[in-house]
């Protein structure tokens, strides 16, 4: 029978850890919901001990998710393990994920521990976690730079203590496919009681080999792969889920038919959601989910594909959920057509979400003749732009813009005030002027660390999607907003971020 590969998604932990990818609770819940639709086996929801906010989000995800396991990361310390289990205990399939470094460089300089001390600590931590939870993953951090006999010794001891998954991270993305495969083969042959646990791999992309390394390990016998949507993660990121899954899907001949339970048709939507939430867009040439991944530009290629698709296409856009039927909606489209199109795009929305999105659709359809799939995705994602409380609201704005200078008059409603506050300021462009005016009104400037504007579709009246990252003291927030007016989207995104910071 073909081997089943489990997908352990760490978008919400390793992914969220990467610069500019932090998410708030609502955003994490939305991602968890989508990961469940996607069909991953385990969602690593965060690192519960690291902060009360992390604890709360891991716990909320554990309560929400029904069709995937939920894991929390934990150092090999009892206080971490207690928090990790406490956060995941309401999950249908809780997992505690303990890590401890095993490479000489980490043991000597970071842990300041001997080999024997590492073995003892690892086994004791797993034994402590096992008192609460049957499913324990143990990660030997920097495994790929560890002495392999020592690694086998650590793994043998943690299996004795109750570990069910042994994870082999290439923490610094240093290994090659041959080396990773040889390591997995060695471990399968040398770890004692290997029949009681499975081997997992966790590869980073510093040398661009995360996916290749992971696939080499699958060939060598690993049965769990750790990955993130769009490959987000520390530094150059983690192995990308969509690339791993589509390699196994497309090259079943090479991987002995090994398959995941991922619904590939949910891949595109998952990728878009992460881009939307983090504001980190993938390159157009990114495999599987980039804008050009299925675009055939040259005449020769187009002719070939039209004559016989497989001349230039090894998988179809439909396989990953990119809708082909370019049906558009407009002012006169009804609720049914709207709902059907959302379903065709892969959304699983409840009645309330459909009603809210339909109300936004009606407003947009009054401004814009044709509503494209890109607009629809933006409309659905708009619920993520809402904040619980709006301390600062846009009342109105006036922009005067010339070639290299602009002025903005901004009217803001602050708190419960009945009249708007008004300030005019100037800047090098309209957005700069508007942000200066907002800062003057608030009196407490926030630092803008990132600004991004994109169009939801290719037409001139497309919905503009603005994403900003703001910092105030040690707090950061991502602000997002959409409007058919680029300046309005930019102003609203800034205020959205400010409301989250306050
Ligand atoms: O890269 C790494 O080593 C990790 C571990 C905590 C699994 O993320
Ligand atoms: Zn990692």
Short mmCIF file of C-alpha atoms and ligand atoms in Angstrom, two decimals:
data_model
loop_
_atom_site.label_atom_id
_atom_site.label_comp_id
_atom_site.label_asym_id
_atom_site.label_seq_id
_atom_site.Cartn_x
_atom_site.Cartn_y
_atom_site.Cartn_z
CA UNK A 1 0.00 0.00 0.00
CA UNK A 2 1.25 3.50 -0.81
CA UNK A 3 2.85 5.30 2.09
CA UNK A 4 0.87 8.06 3.81
CA UNK A 5 2.86 11.22 4.55
CA UNK A 6 1.62 13.36 7.40
CA UNK A 7 1.74 17.13 6.98
CA UNK A 8 2.70 19.07 10.10
CA UNK A 9 2.03 22.71 9.35
CA UNK A 10 4.03 25.27 11.30
CA UNK A 11 2.83 28.45 9.55
CA UNK A 12 1.45 29.68 12.87
CA UNK A 13 4.66 29.00 14.78
CA UNK A 14 7.85 28.97 12.69
CA UNK A 15 6.09 30.99 9.96
CA UNK A 16 4.68 33.54 12.33
CA UNK A 17 8.13 33.90 13.90
CA UNK A 18 9.53 35.36 10.67
CA UNK A 19 9.93 39.14 10.29
CA UNK A 20 6.76 40.91 9.27
CA UNK A 21 4.57 37.80 9.57
CA UNK A 22 3.10 38.25 13.04
CA UNK A 23 -0.65 37.76 13.28
CA UNK A 24 -3.31 38.67 15.82
CA UNK A 25 -5.75 36.20 17.38
CA UNK A 26 -8.49 36.58 14.77
CA UNK A 27 -6.01 36.20 11.96
CA UNK A 28 -4.53 33.05 13.53
CA UNK A 29 -8.00 31.56 13.94
CA UNK A 30 -8.75 32.28 10.30
CA UNK A 31 -5.50 30.60 9.24
CA UNK A 32 -6.23 27.59 11.47
CA UNK A 33 -9.67 27.25 9.91
CA UNK A 34 -8.14 27.31 6.44
CA UNK A 35 -5.45 24.78 7.39
CA UNK A 36 -8.25 22.49 8.52
CA UNK A 37 -10.00 22.94 5.16
CA UNK A 38 -6.69 22.25 3.46
CA UNK A 39 -6.43 18.92 5.25
CA UNK A 40 -3.13 19.14 7.14
CA UNK A 41 -2.63 16.50 9.85
CA UNK A 42 -1.19 18.68 12.61
CA UNK A 43 -1.32 22.44 13.13
CA UNK A 44 1.50 23.80 15.22
CA UNK A 45 -0.44 26.71 16.68
CA UNK A 46 2.38 28.51 18.48
CA UNK A 47 4.66 28.42 21.47
CA UNK A 48 2.28 28.64 24.43
CA UNK A 49 4.81 29.54 27.12
CA UNK A 50 6.31 32.45 25.20
CA UNK A 51 3.60 35.00 26.08
CA UNK A 52 0.03 35.19 27.40
CA UNK A 53 -1.10 36.14 23.87
CA UNK A 54 0.54 33.04 22.42
CA UNK A 55 -1.03 30.89 25.10
CA UNK A 56 -4.43 32.34 24.35
CA UNK A 57 -4.14 31.79 20.60
CA UNK A 58 -2.86 28.19 20.91
CA UNK A 59 -5.69 27.45 23.30
CA UNK A 60 -8.34 29.07 21.07
CA UNK A 61 -7.08 27.13 18.05
CA UNK A 62 -7.09 23.86 20.02
CA UNK A 63 -10.75 24.47 20.89
CA UNK A 64 -11.70 25.48 17.34
CA UNK A 65 -10.04 22.82 15.19
CA UNK A 66 -11.81 19.46 14.90
CA UNK A 67 -10.13 17.72 11.98
CA UNK A 68 -6.43 18.10 12.69
CA UNK A 69 -4.15 17.66 15.66
CA UNK A 70 -3.00 20.82 17.43
CA UNK A 71 0.54 21.15 18.79
CA UNK A 72 2.35 23.68 20.92
CA UNK A 73 6.11 24.08 20.88
CA UNK A 74 7.92 23.79 24.21
CA UNK A 75 11.50 23.90 25.42
CA UNK A 76 12.63 20.86 27.42
CA UNK A 77 11.54 22.55 30.65
CA UNK A 78 8.65 21.54 32.88
CA UNK A 79 7.16 25.06 33.02
CA UNK A 80 7.09 25.22 29.20
CA UNK A 81 5.63 21.73 28.92
CA UNK A 82 2.91 22.49 31.47
CA UNK A 83 1.89 25.60 29.52
CA UNK A 84 2.05 23.75 26.20
CA UNK A 85 -0.23 20.97 27.40
CA UNK A 86 -2.57 23.36 29.16
CA UNK A 87 -2.98 25.25 25.88
CA UNK A 88 -3.62 22.22 23.65
CA UNK A 89 -5.53 20.01 26.07
CA UNK A 90 -8.95 20.81 24.55
CA UNK A 91 -7.82 19.69 21.11
CA UNK A 92 -9.35 16.55 19.63
CA UNK A 93 -5.74 15.38 19.11
CA UNK A 94 -3.33 17.33 21.35
CA UNK A 95 0.41 17.17 20.79
CA UNK A 96 3.26 18.59 22.87
CA UNK A 97 6.32 19.38 20.75
CA UNK A 98 9.52 19.51 22.81
CA UNK A 99 12.82 20.65 21.36
CA UNK A 100 16.40 20.55 22.59
CA UNK A 101 19.57 21.09 20.60
CA UNK A 102 21.90 18.17 19.95
CA UNK A 103 24.70 19.62 17.81
CA UNK A 104 28.14 20.22 19.38
CA UNK A 105 28.02 23.94 18.60
CA UNK A 106 24.59 24.42 20.22
CA UNK A 107 25.40 22.24 23.23
CA UNK A 108 28.69 24.01 23.89
CA UNK A 109 27.79 27.65 23.27
CA UNK A 110 24.05 27.93 23.70
CA UNK A 111 23.04 25.24 26.17
CA UNK A 112 26.41 24.86 27.93
CA UNK A 113 25.50 21.24 28.51
CA UNK A 114 27.36 17.97 28.02
CA UNK A 115 26.04 15.15 25.86
CA UNK A 116 24.97 13.19 28.93
CA UNK A 117 23.12 16.19 30.33
CA UNK A 118 21.27 16.67 27.03
CA UNK A 119 20.21 13.01 26.97
CA UNK A 120 18.98 13.20 30.56
CA UNK A 121 17.15 16.49 30.04
CA UNK A 122 15.49 15.31 26.80
CA UNK A 123 14.25 12.03 28.32
CA UNK A 124 13.05 13.75 31.50
CA UNK A 125 11.15 16.39 29.51
CA UNK A 126 9.43 13.77 27.35
CA UNK A 127 8.57 11.70 30.42
CA UNK A 128 7.09 14.78 32.09
CA UNK A 129 4.95 15.58 29.03
CA UNK A 130 3.88 11.95 28.73
CA UNK A 131 2.12 12.23 32.09
CA UNK A 132 -0.40 14.49 30.37
CA UNK A 133 -0.42 13.67 26.71
CA UNK A 134 0.02 10.52 24.62
CA UNK A 135 1.30 12.28 21.49
CA UNK A 136 4.76 13.75 22.10
CA UNK A 137 7.04 15.03 19.38
CA UNK A 138 10.71 15.48 20.19
CA UNK A 139 12.85 17.71 17.96
CA UNK A 140 16.62 17.49 18.10
CA UNK A 141 17.38 21.09 17.18
CA UNK A 142 20.23 21.39 14.67
CA UNK A 143 20.00 17.63 14.10
CA UNK A 144 21.68 17.85 10.71
CA UNK A 145 24.88 19.20 12.32
CA UNK A 146 24.78 16.73 15.20
CA UNK A 147 26.91 13.64 15.62
CA UNK A 148 24.67 10.94 14.20
CA UNK A 149 25.53 8.26 16.77
CA UNK A 150 24.74 10.76 19.54
CA UNK A 151 21.51 11.72 17.79
CA UNK A 152 20.50 8.04 17.64
CA UNK A 153 21.24 7.77 21.37
CA UNK A 154 19.07 10.79 22.21
CA UNK A 155 16.23 9.51 20.02
CA UNK A 156 16.44 6.00 21.55
CA UNK A 157 16.13 7.50 25.04
CA UNK A 158 13.20 9.78 24.19
CA UNK A 159 11.34 6.86 22.63
CA UNK A 160 11.83 4.98 25.91
CA UNK A 161 10.38 8.02 27.70
CA UNK A 162 7.32 8.02 25.43
CA UNK A 163 8.05 10.13 22.34
CA UNK A 164 5.86 9.25 19.37
CA UNK A 165 7.46 11.47 16.73
CA UNK A 166 11.18 12.11 16.27
CA UNK A 167 11.79 15.30 14.34
CA UNK A 168 15.03 15.89 12.43
CA UNK A 169 15.43 19.62 11.84
CA UNK A 170 17.91 21.11 9.42
CA UNK A 171 17.68 24.20 11.62
CA UNK A 172 20.13 26.38 9.74
CA UNK A 173 19.37 25.06 6.25
CA UNK A 174 22.89 23.69 5.84
CA UNK A 175 22.32 20.15 4.62
CA UNK A 176 22.03 18.67 1.16
CA UNK A 177 19.41 16.18 -0.02
CA UNK A 178 21.95 13.31 0.00
CA UNK A 179 23.07 14.12 3.53
CA UNK A 180 19.53 14.43 4.88
CA UNK A 181 18.46 11.17 3.25
CA UNK A 182 21.55 9.39 4.63
CA UNK A 183 20.78 10.74 8.12
CA UNK A 184 17.20 9.46 8.02
CA UNK A 185 18.37 6.07 6.76
CA UNK A 186 20.94 5.89 9.55
CA UNK A 187 18.37 6.80 12.20
CA UNK A 188 15.85 4.27 10.95
CA UNK A 189 18.54 1.61 11.24
CA UNK A 190 20.15 2.70 14.52
CA UNK A 191 17.50 4.17 16.82
CA UNK A 192 16.19 1.56 19.26
CA UNK A 193 12.46 0.71 19.21
CA UNK A 194 12.02 2.72 16.03
CA UNK A 195 8.72 0.86 15.48
CA UNK A 196 7.25 2.95 18.36
CA UNK A 197 7.79 6.34 16.72
CA UNK A 198 7.80 7.96 13.33
CA UNK A 199 10.46 10.10 11.72
CA UNK A 200 9.67 13.67 10.80
CA UNK A 201 11.77 16.29 8.99
CA UNK A 202 11.87 20.05 9.35
CA UNK A 203 14.02 21.84 6.79
CA UNK A 204 14.94 25.50 6.51
CA UNK A 205 15.63 27.16 3.20
CA UNK A 206 18.88 29.08 3.75
CA UNK A 207 20.50 27.45 0.72
CA UNK A 208 17.24 27.09 -1.18
CA UNK A 209 17.10 23.33 -0.50
CA UNK A 210 14.32 23.00 2.08
CA UNK A 211 11.87 21.28 -0.25
CA UNK A 212 14.51 19.12 -1.95
CA UNK A 213 15.90 18.06 1.45
CA UNK A 214 12.45 17.21 2.77
CA UNK A 215 11.57 15.16 -0.31
CA UNK A 216 14.88 13.28 -0.08
CA UNK A 217 13.93 12.34 3.50
CA UNK A 218 10.52 11.12 2.37
CA UNK A 219 12.26 8.84 -0.10
CA UNK A 220 14.50 7.61 2.70
CA UNK A 221 11.53 6.76 4.92
CA UNK A 222 10.39 9.87 6.83
CA UNK A 223 6.63 9.86 7.27
CA UNK A 224 5.99 13.37 8.55
CA UNK A 225 6.99 16.60 6.79
CA UNK A 226 7.06 19.97 8.53
CA UNK A 227 6.31 22.97 6.38
CA UNK A 228 4.58 26.33 6.05
CA UNK A 229 2.26 27.95 3.54
CA UNK A 230 4.28 29.94 0.98
CA UNK A 231 7.42 28.69 2.77
CA UNK A 232 7.33 31.56 5.28
CA UNK A 233 9.56 31.11 8.32
CA UNK A 234 12.74 32.11 10.11
CA UNK A 235 15.29 33.78 7.77
CA UNK A 236 14.88 32.24 4.29
CA UNK A 237 11.86 30.31 5.50
CA UNK A 238 10.75 26.71 5.86
CA UNK A 239 9.93 24.05 3.27
CA UNK A 240 6.83 25.26 1.46
CA UNK A 241 3.74 23.14 1.95
CA UNK A 242 2.40 23.69 -1.54
CA UNK A 243 5.66 22.66 -3.20
CA UNK A 244 6.01 19.53 -1.06
CA UNK A 245 2.44 18.43 -1.60
CA UNK A 246 2.44 19.07 -5.33
CA UNK A 247 5.76 17.25 -5.76
CA UNK A 248 4.30 14.18 -4.09
CA UNK A 249 1.10 14.59 -6.08
CA UNK A 250 2.75 15.12 -9.46
CA UNK A 251 5.69 12.74 -9.08
CA UNK A 252 4.03 9.80 -7.34
CA UNK A 253 6.19 7.63 -9.60
CA UNK A 254 9.35 8.92 -7.90
CA UNK A 255 8.08 8.87 -4.31
CA UNK A 256 6.58 5.37 -4.38
CA UNK A 257 3.05 6.79 -4.50
CA UNK A 258 3.49 8.46 -1.09
CA UNK A 259 0.54 10.84 -0.59
CA UNK A 260 -0.73 13.38 1.89
CA UNK A 261 -4.36 13.95 2.80
CA UNK A 262 -4.13 17.59 1.67
CA UNK A 263 -6.95 18.75 -0.58
CA UNK A 264 -4.77 20.32 -3.28
CA UNK A 265 -7.71 22.40 -4.50
CA UNK A 266 -7.44 24.46 -1.30
CA UNK A 267 -3.78 25.36 -1.89
CA UNK A 268 -4.28 28.56 -3.84
CA UNK A 269 -6.79 29.96 -1.37
CA UNK A 270 -4.50 29.10 1.54
CA UNK A 271 -1.58 30.86 -0.12
CA UNK A 272 -3.69 33.96 -0.83
CA UNK A 273 -4.93 34.05 2.75
CA UNK A 274 -1.41 34.07 4.15
CA UNK A 275 -0.35 36.78 1.69
CA UNK A 276 -3.40 38.80 2.61
CA UNK A 277 -2.87 38.50 6.35
CA UNK A 278 0.89 38.98 6.49
CA UNK A 279 1.17 41.44 3.61
CA UNK A 280 4.13 39.32 2.45
CA UNK A 281 3.51 38.60 -1.21
CA UNK A 282 5.07 35.69 -3.07
CA UNK A 283 7.19 36.31 -6.17
CA UNK A 284 5.29 36.00 -9.46
CA UNK A 285 7.63 33.15 -10.39
CA UNK A 286 7.04 31.25 -7.11
CA UNK A 287 6.30 27.60 -7.89
CA UNK A 288 2.66 26.48 -7.59
CA UNK A 289 1.14 29.73 -6.28
CA UNK A 290 2.99 32.59 -8.01
CA UNK A 291 1.01 34.68 -10.51
CA UNK A 292 3.08 33.29 -13.38
CA UNK A 293 3.17 29.68 -12.20
CA UNK A 294 0.67 28.65 -14.89
CA UNK A 295 1.05 31.54 -17.36
CA UNK A 296 2.34 30.64 -20.80
CA UNK A 297 3.69 33.82 -22.31
CA UNK A 298 5.62 32.73 -25.37
CA UNK A 299 3.78 31.92 -28.58
CA UNK A 300 5.52 28.57 -28.90
CA UNK A 301 4.37 27.52 -25.43
CA UNK A 302 0.84 28.81 -25.94
CA UNK A 303 0.56 26.94 -29.21
CA UNK A 304 1.88 23.76 -27.58
CA UNK A 305 -0.54 23.95 -24.65
CA UNK A 306 -3.50 24.61 -26.95
CA UNK A 307 -2.54 21.68 -29.16
CA UNK A 308 -1.95 19.31 -26.22
CA UNK A 309 -1.90 20.63 -22.65
CA UNK A 310 0.79 18.28 -21.42
CA UNK A 311 3.38 19.62 -23.87
CA UNK A 312 4.17 22.37 -21.36
CA UNK A 313 1.95 21.75 -18.32
CA UNK A 314 2.82 19.14 -15.70
CA UNK A 315 -0.15 20.00 -13.47
CA UNK A 316 -3.25 22.07 -14.02
CA UNK A 317 -4.21 25.33 -12.33
CA UNK A 318 -7.42 23.56 -11.26
CA UNK A 319 -5.34 20.99 -9.34
CA UNK A 320 -4.30 23.71 -6.91
CA UNK A 321 -7.64 25.49 -6.90
CA UNK A 322 -6.98 28.34 -9.32
CA UNK A 323 -10.44 28.93 -10.83
CA UNK A 324 -10.54 28.73 -14.61
CA UNK A 325 -14.01 29.87 -15.37
CA UNK A 326 -13.53 33.63 -15.39
CA UNK A 327 -17.20 34.40 -14.69
CA UNK A 328 -17.64 37.92 -13.36
CA UNK A 329 -20.40 39.32 -11.19
CA UNK A 330 -21.94 42.77 -11.20
CA UNK A 331 -24.59 45.04 -9.73
CA UNK A 332 -27.44 42.79 -10.85
CA UNK A 333 -25.99 39.53 -9.59
CA UNK A 334 -28.06 37.94 -6.88
CA UNK A 335 -27.17 36.27 -3.63
CA UNK A 336 -27.28 32.82 -5.28
CA UNK A 337 -24.79 33.65 -8.01
CA UNK A 338 -22.56 35.27 -5.40
CA UNK A 339 -22.72 32.28 -3.08
CA UNK A 340 -22.12 29.79 -5.92
CA UNK A 341 -19.10 31.71 -7.16
CA UNK A 342 -17.59 31.77 -3.66
CA UNK A 343 -18.07 28.00 -3.44
CA UNK A 344 -16.40 27.58 -6.87
CA UNK A 345 -13.48 29.62 -5.56
CA UNK A 346 -13.13 27.12 -2.72
CA UNK A 347 -14.60 29.07 0.20
CA UNK A 348 -16.44 27.28 3.00
CA UNK A 349 -18.35 30.13 4.60
CA UNK A 350 -21.19 29.99 7.09
CA UNK A 351 -24.45 31.87 6.50
CA UNK A 352 -23.41 34.89 8.54
CA UNK A 353 -20.12 35.22 6.68
CA UNK A 354 -21.91 34.96 3.33
CA UNK A 355 -24.42 37.62 4.37
CA UNK A 356 -21.68 39.98 5.52
CA UNK A 357 -19.63 39.45 2.37
CA UNK A 358 -22.75 39.92 0.23
CA UNK A 359 -23.46 43.25 1.92
CA UNK A 360 -19.90 44.38 1.09
CA UNK A 361 -20.38 43.06 -2.46
CA UNK A 362 -23.47 45.25 -2.94
CA UNK A 363 -21.59 48.35 -1.81
CA UNK A 364 -18.72 47.56 -4.17
CA UNK A 365 -21.03 46.73 -7.08
CA UNK A 366 -22.43 50.26 -6.85
CA UNK A 367 -18.95 51.68 -7.44
CA UNK A 368 -17.59 49.14 -9.89
CA UNK A 369 -19.25 47.62 -12.97
CA UNK A 370 -17.55 44.28 -12.95
CA UNK A 371 -16.63 42.31 -9.82
CA UNK A 372 -13.83 39.87 -10.58
CA UNK A 373 -12.64 36.82 -8.65
CA UNK A 374 -9.81 38.95 -7.23
CA UNK A 375 -12.37 41.44 -5.91
CA UNK A 376 -14.43 38.61 -4.40
CA UNK A 377 -11.40 37.25 -2.55
CA UNK A 378 -10.67 40.75 -1.28
CA UNK A 379 -14.29 41.13 -0.17
CA UNK A 380 -14.18 37.90 1.82
CA UNK A 381 -10.84 38.86 3.36
CA UNK A 382 -12.24 42.24 4.43
CA UNK A 383 -13.55 40.70 7.62
CA UNK A 384 -9.93 40.39 8.70
CA UNK A 385 -9.57 44.16 8.40
CA UNK A 386 -12.09 44.77 11.15
CA UNK A 387 -10.91 45.64 14.64
CA UNK A 388 -12.88 45.06 17.83
CA UNK A 389 -12.78 48.71 18.85
CA UNK A 390 -12.22 51.73 16.70
CA UNK A 391 -10.70 54.52 18.77
CA UNK A 392 -9.86 56.48 15.66
CA UNK A 393 -12.21 56.69 12.68
CA UNK A 394 -11.83 58.40 9.35
CA UNK A 395 -14.50 61.06 8.89
CA UNK A 396 -13.27 62.55 5.63
CA UNK A 397 -10.17 63.57 3.70
CA UNK A 398 -9.15 66.01 0.99
CA UNK A 399 -5.99 65.48 -1.03
CA UNK A 400 -4.28 67.98 -3.34
CA UNK A 401 -1.45 66.39 -5.23
CA UNK A 402 1.07 67.81 -7.70
CA UNK A 403 4.08 66.23 -9.39
CA UNK A 404 6.43 66.08 -6.40
CA UNK A 405 4.42 67.41 -3.47
CA UNK A 406 1.04 66.92 -1.90
CA UNK A 407 -1.10 68.20 0.91
CA UNK A 408 -3.70 66.25 2.83
CA UNK A 409 -6.48 67.46 5.07
CA UNK A 410 -7.62 64.66 7.34
CA UNK A 411 -10.74 64.66 9.50
CA UNK A 412 -10.69 62.04 12.27
CA UNK A 413 -13.24 61.09 14.87
CA UNK A 414 -11.41 60.34 18.12
CA UNK A 415 -12.99 58.19 20.84
CA UNK A 416 -16.46 59.45 21.73
CA UNK A 417 -15.90 63.00 20.43
CA UNK A 418 -18.85 64.40 18.51
CA UNK A 419 -16.86 66.58 16.15
CA UNK A 420 -14.00 65.51 13.92
CA UNK A 421 -10.46 66.83 14.48
CA UNK A 422 -8.95 68.33 11.36
CA UNK A 423 -5.33 68.83 10.34
CA UNK A 424 -3.68 69.73 7.04
CA UNK A 425 -0.15 68.57 6.40
CA UNK A 426 2.14 68.12 3.44
CA UNK A 427 4.42 65.39 2.20
CA UNK A 428 6.33 64.08 -0.78
CA UNK A 429 3.18 62.33 -2.00
CA UNK A 430 -0.47 62.01 -0.99
CA UNK A 431 0.03 59.01 1.32
CA UNK A 432 2.99 60.62 3.05
CA UNK A 433 0.99 63.84 3.53
CA UNK A 434 -2.03 61.93 4.85
CA UNK A 435 0.06 59.93 7.33
CA UNK A 436 1.78 63.12 8.56
CA UNK A 437 -1.62 64.73 9.12
CA UNK A 438 -2.84 61.68 11.06
CA UNK A 439 0.31 61.72 13.19
CA UNK A 440 -0.23 65.43 13.93
CA UNK A 441 -3.78 64.78 15.09
CA UNK A 442 -2.77 61.86 17.29
CA UNK A 443 0.23 63.71 18.67
CA UNK A 444 1.99 60.41 19.24
CA UNK A 445 3.58 59.28 16.02
CA UNK A 446 3.82 55.64 15.18
CA UNK A 447 6.66 54.29 13.11
CA UNK A 448 5.72 53.00 9.66
CA UNK A 449 7.97 50.00 8.98
CA UNK A 450 6.28 48.70 5.84
CA UNK A 451 3.80 49.96 3.27
CA UNK A 452 2.41 47.86 0.46
CA UNK A 453 -0.35 48.52 -2.02
CA UNK A 454 -1.69 46.05 -4.56
CA UNK A 455 -4.70 45.69 -6.82
CA UNK A 456 -7.17 42.85 -6.27
CA UNK A 457 -7.67 42.57 -10.03
CA UNK A 458 -6.21 43.94 -13.23
CA UNK A 459 -8.72 46.73 -14.01
CA UNK A 460 -8.30 50.46 -13.35
CA UNK A 461 -11.20 50.52 -10.86
CA UNK A 462 -9.86 47.46 -9.01
CA UNK A 463 -10.09 47.24 -5.25
CA UNK A 464 -6.80 48.53 -3.87
CA UNK A 465 -5.47 46.53 -0.93
CA UNK A 466 -3.19 48.46 1.40
CA UNK A 467 -1.10 46.78 4.07
CA UNK A 468 1.02 48.67 6.59
CA UNK A 469 3.21 47.51 9.46
CA UNK A 470 3.39 49.90 12.37
CA UNK A 471 5.50 50.06 15.49
CA UNK A 472 4.85 51.95 18.71
CA UNK A 473 7.36 51.25 21.47
CA UNK A 474 7.76 47.48 21.58
CA UNK A 475 4.35 46.80 20.04
CA UNK A 476 3.81 46.11 16.36
CA UNK A 477 0.64 45.76 14.33
CA UNK A 478 -0.38 45.08 10.76
CA UNK A 479 -3.03 47.39 9.37
CA UNK A 480 -5.05 46.44 6.31
CA UNK A 481 -7.82 48.02 4.28
CA UNK A 482 -9.39 47.87 0.86
CA UNK A 483 -11.10 50.49 -1.25
CA UNK A 484 -11.56 51.35 -4.91
CA UNK A 485 -9.66 54.53 -3.98
CA UNK A 486 -5.94 53.87 -3.43
CA UNK A 487 -5.47 56.82 -1.07
CA UNK A 488 -8.50 55.94 0.99
CA UNK A 489 -7.24 52.31 1.27
CA UNK A 490 -3.86 53.62 2.45
CA UNK A 491 -5.39 55.94 5.05
CA UNK A 492 -7.79 53.27 6.33
CA UNK A 493 -4.97 50.70 6.58
CA UNK A 494 -2.92 53.15 8.66
CA UNK A 495 -5.88 53.78 10.97
CA UNK A 496 -6.59 50.04 11.15
CA UNK A 497 -3.02 49.46 12.36
CA UNK A 498 -3.29 52.36 14.83
CA UNK A 499 -6.54 50.97 16.27
CA UNK A 500 -4.83 47.61 16.76
CA UNK A 501 -1.88 49.25 18.50
CA UNK A 502 -3.99 51.30 20.85
O1 LIG B 1 14.25 24.92 13.02
C1 LIG B 1 14.13 24.28 14.07
O2 LIG B 1 15.03 23.61 14.54
C2 LIG B 1 12.86 24.39 14.78
C3 LIG B 1 12.64 23.43 15.90
C4 LIG B 1 12.11 24.11 17.09
C5 LIG B 1 11.78 22.31 15.42
O3 LIG B 1 12.01 25.17 14.41
ZN1 LIG B 2 12.37 25.77 12.32
#
